[in-house]
Coordinates of C-alpha atoms and ligand atoms in Angstrom, one line a residue:
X1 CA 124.2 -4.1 -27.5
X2 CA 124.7 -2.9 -24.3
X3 CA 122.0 -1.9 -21.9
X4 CA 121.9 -1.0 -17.8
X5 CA 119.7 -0.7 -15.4
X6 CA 119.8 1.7 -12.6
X7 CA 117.1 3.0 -10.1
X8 CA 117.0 3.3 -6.2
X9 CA 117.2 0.9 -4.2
X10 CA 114.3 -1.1 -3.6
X11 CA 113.4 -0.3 -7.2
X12 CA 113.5 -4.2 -8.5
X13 CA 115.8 -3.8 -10.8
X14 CA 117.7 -7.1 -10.1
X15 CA 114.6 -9.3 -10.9
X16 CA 113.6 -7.4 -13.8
X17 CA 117.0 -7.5 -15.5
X18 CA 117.4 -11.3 -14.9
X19 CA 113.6 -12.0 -16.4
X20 CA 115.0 -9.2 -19.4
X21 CA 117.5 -11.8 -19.5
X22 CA 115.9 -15.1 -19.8
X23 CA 113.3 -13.1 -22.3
X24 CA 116.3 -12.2 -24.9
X25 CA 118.0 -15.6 -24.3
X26 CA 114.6 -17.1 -25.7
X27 CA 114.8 -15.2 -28.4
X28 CA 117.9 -16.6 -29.5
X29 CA 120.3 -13.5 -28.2
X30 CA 124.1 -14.8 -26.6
X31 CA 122.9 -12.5 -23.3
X32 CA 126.0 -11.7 -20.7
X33 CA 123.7 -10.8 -17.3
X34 CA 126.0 -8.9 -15.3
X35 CA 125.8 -6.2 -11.9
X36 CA 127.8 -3.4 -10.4
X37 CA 129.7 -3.9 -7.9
X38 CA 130.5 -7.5 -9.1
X39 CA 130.8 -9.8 -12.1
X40 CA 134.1 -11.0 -12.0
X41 CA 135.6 -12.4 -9.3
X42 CA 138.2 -9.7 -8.2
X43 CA 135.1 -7.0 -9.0
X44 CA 133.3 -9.7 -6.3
X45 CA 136.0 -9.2 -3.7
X46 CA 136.0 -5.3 -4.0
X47 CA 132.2 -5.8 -3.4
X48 CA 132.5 -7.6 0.0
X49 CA 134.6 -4.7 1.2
X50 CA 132.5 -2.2 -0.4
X51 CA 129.5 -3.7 1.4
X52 CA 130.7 -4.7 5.3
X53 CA 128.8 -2.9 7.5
X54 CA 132.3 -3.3 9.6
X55 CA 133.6 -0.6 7.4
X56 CA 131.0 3.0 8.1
X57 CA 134.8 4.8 8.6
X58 CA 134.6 4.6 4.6
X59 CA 135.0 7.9 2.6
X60 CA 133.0 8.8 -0.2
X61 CA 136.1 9.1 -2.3
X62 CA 137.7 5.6 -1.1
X63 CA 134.3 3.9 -1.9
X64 CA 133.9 6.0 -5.7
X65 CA 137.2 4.8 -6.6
X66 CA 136.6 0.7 -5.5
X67 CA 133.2 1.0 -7.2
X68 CA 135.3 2.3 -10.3
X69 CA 138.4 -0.5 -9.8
X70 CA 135.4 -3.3 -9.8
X71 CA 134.1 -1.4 -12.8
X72 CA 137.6 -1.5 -14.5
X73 CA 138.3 -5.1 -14.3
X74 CA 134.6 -6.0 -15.0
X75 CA 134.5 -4.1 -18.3
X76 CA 137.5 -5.6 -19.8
X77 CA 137.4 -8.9 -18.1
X78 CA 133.6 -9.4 -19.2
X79 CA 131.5 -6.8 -20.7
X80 CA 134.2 -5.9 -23.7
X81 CA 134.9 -9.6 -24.9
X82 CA 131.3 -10.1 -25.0
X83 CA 130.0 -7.0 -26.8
X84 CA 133.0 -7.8 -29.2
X85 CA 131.8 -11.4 -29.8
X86 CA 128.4 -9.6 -30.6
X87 CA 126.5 -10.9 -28.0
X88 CA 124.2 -8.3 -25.5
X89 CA 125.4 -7.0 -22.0
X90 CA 122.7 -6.6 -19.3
X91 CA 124.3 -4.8 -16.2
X92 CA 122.4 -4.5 -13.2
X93 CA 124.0 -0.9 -12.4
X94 CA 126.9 0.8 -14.1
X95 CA 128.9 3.8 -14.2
X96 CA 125.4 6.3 -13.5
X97 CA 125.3 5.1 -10.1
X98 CA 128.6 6.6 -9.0
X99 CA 127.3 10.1 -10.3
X100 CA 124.0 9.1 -8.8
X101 CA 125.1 7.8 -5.3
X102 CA 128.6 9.1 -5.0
X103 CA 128.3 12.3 -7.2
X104 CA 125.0 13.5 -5.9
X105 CA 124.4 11.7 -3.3
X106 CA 127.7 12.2 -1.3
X107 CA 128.5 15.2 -3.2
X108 CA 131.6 14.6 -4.8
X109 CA 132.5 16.7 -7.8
X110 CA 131.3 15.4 -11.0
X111 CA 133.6 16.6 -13.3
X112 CA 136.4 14.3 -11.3
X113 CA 133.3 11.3 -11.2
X114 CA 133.0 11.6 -14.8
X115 CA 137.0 11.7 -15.7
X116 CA 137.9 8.8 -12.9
X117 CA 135.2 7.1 -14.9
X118 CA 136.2 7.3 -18.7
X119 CA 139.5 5.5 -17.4
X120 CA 137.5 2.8 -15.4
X121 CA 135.2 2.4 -18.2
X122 CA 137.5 2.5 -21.4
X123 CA 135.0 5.0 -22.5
X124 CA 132.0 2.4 -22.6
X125 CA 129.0 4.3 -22.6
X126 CA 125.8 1.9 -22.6
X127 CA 123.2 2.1 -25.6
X128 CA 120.3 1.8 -23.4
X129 CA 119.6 2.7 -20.1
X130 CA 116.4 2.2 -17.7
X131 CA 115.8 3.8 -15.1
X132 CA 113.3 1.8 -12.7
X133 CA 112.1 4.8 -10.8
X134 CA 110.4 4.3 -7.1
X135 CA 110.2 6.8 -4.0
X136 CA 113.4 6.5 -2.2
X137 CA 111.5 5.6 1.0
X138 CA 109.1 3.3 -0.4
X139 CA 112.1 2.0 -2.5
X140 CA 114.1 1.5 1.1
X141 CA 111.0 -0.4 2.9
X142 CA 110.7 -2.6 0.2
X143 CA 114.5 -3.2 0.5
X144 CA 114.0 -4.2 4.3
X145 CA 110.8 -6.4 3.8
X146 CA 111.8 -8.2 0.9
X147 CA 114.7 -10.5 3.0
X148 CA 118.1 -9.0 1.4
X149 CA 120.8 -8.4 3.5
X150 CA 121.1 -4.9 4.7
X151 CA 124.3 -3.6 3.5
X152 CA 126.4 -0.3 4.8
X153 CA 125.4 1.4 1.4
X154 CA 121.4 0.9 3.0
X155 CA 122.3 2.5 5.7
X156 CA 122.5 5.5 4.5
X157 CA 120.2 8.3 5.7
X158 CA 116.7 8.9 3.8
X159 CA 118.0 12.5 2.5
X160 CA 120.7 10.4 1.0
X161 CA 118.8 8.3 -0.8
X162 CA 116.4 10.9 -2.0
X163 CA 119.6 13.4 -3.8
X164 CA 120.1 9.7 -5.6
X165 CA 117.3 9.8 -6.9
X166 CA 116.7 13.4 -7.8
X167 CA 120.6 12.8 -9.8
X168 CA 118.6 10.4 -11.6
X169 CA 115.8 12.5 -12.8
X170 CA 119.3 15.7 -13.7
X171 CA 120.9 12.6 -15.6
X172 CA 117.9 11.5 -17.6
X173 CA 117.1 15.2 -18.3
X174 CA 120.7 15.9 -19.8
X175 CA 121.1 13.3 -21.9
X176 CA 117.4 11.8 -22.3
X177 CA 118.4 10.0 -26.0
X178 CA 120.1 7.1 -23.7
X179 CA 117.5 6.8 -20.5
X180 CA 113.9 5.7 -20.3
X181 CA 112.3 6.2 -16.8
X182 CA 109.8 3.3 -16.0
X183 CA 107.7 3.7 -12.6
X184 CA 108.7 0.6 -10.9
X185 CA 105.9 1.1 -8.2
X186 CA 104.0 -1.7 -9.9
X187 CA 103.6 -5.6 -10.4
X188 CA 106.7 -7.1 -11.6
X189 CA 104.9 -9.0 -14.7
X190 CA 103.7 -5.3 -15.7
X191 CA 107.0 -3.7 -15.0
X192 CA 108.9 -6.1 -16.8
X193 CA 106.1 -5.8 -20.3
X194 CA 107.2 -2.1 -20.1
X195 CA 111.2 -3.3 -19.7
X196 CA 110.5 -5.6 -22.7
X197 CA 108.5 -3.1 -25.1
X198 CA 111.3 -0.8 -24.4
X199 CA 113.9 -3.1 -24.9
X200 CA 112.5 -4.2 -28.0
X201 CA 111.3 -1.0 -29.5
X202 CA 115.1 0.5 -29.0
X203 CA 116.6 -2.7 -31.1
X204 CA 113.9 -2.4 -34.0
X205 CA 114.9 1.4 -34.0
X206 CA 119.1 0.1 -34.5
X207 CA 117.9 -2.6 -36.7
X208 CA 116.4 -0.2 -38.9
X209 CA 119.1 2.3 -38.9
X210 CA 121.7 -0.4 -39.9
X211 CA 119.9 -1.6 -42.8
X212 CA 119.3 2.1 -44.2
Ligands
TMP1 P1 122.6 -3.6 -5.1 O1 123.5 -4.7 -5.5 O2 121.6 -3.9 -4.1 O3 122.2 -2.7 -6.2 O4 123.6 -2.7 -4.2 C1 124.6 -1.9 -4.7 C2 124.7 -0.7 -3.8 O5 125.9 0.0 -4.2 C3 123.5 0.2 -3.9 O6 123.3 0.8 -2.7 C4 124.1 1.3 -4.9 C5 125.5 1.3 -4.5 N1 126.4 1.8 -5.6 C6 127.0 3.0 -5.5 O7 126.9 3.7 -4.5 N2 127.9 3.4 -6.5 C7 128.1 2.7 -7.6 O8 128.9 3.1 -8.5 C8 127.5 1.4 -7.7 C9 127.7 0.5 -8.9 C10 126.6 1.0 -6.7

């Protein structure tokens, strides 16, 4: 099973995937925590460059297509092997951010996002994807306060980070059988009951269809 998480950022999404994480490891799962950019350690390199605030001359297309050559060696160096030994895949972002961020965000054409991205990916679509869902600029001052480093993809204006979001909400509305939006405007203990529920009631729901 693979599932992602995606959201804004600021949305918490890296604390609730790692908790996810721990949770299905108790529960006796072989779990593979991963994140986008990253996960390998040629995926890691792209990331550095991806991230330097040195680098603000970058083009939207030059940073879509080293978020998709991370993506590339991360799927078949990591994600494949594991799915195929049958364990479960949590990635901490995935392909939907490069339609979110680069796609509607930046405005690069879809169409050419989505067919960059079927090579990049091998096809791998995930089975389950949350969306932790916050206000872009509530989602950015939590970004500043909580210590992170602030990266060159921050830095993009507020207007940017709102299109990202509103992608999010045209994503989950064309292909709503794969996302489930969670308001991640709340206590991480709640937010991560809601992650689990979710995550549980979406396996019970495969299990079932297996055995019939
Ligand atoms: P994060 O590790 O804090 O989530 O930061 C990753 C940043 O990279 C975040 O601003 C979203 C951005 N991003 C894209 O713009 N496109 C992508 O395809 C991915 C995976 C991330």
């Amino acid at each position: 099973m693979f599932i992602t998480f995606e959201g804004p950022d600021g949305s918490g999404k890296s604390t609730q995937c790692r908790l996810l994480a721990e949770h299905l490891q108790s529960l006796g799962h072989n779990v593979l925590l991963t994140r986008e950019p990253g996960g390998t350690e040629i995926s890691n390199q792209v990331r550095q460059i991806l991230m330097d605030m040195k680098n603000k001359s970058m083009f939207p297309a030059t940073e879509f297509l080293l978020f998709s050559s991370a993506r590339a060696q991360l799927v078949r160096e990591k994600i494949k092997p594991h799915l195929a030994g049958g364990g479960v895949v949590i990635s901490d972002r995935y392909f939907d951010s490069s339609l979110a961020y680069q796609g509607y965000g930046h405005g690069l054409p879809l169409n050419s996002i989505r067919a960059v991205t079927a090579l990049a990916t091998d096809s791998l679509i995930p089975d389950l994807t949350l969306l932790l869902d916050i206000d872009a600029e509530r989602g950015l001052r939590r970004r500043q306060s909580n210590g992170a480093e602030w990266n060159r993809l921050d830095d993009y204006t507020l207007a940017f980070h709102q299109r990202v979001r509103q992608g999010y909400m045209e994503m989950v509305k064309a292909e709503p059988a794969r996302w489930r939006v969670l308001n991640a405007d709340q206590p991480v203990d709640i937010l991560q009951e809601e992650v689990r529920e979710v995550v549980a009631a979406f396996m019970a729901g495969r299990s079932q269809k297996s055995d019939s």
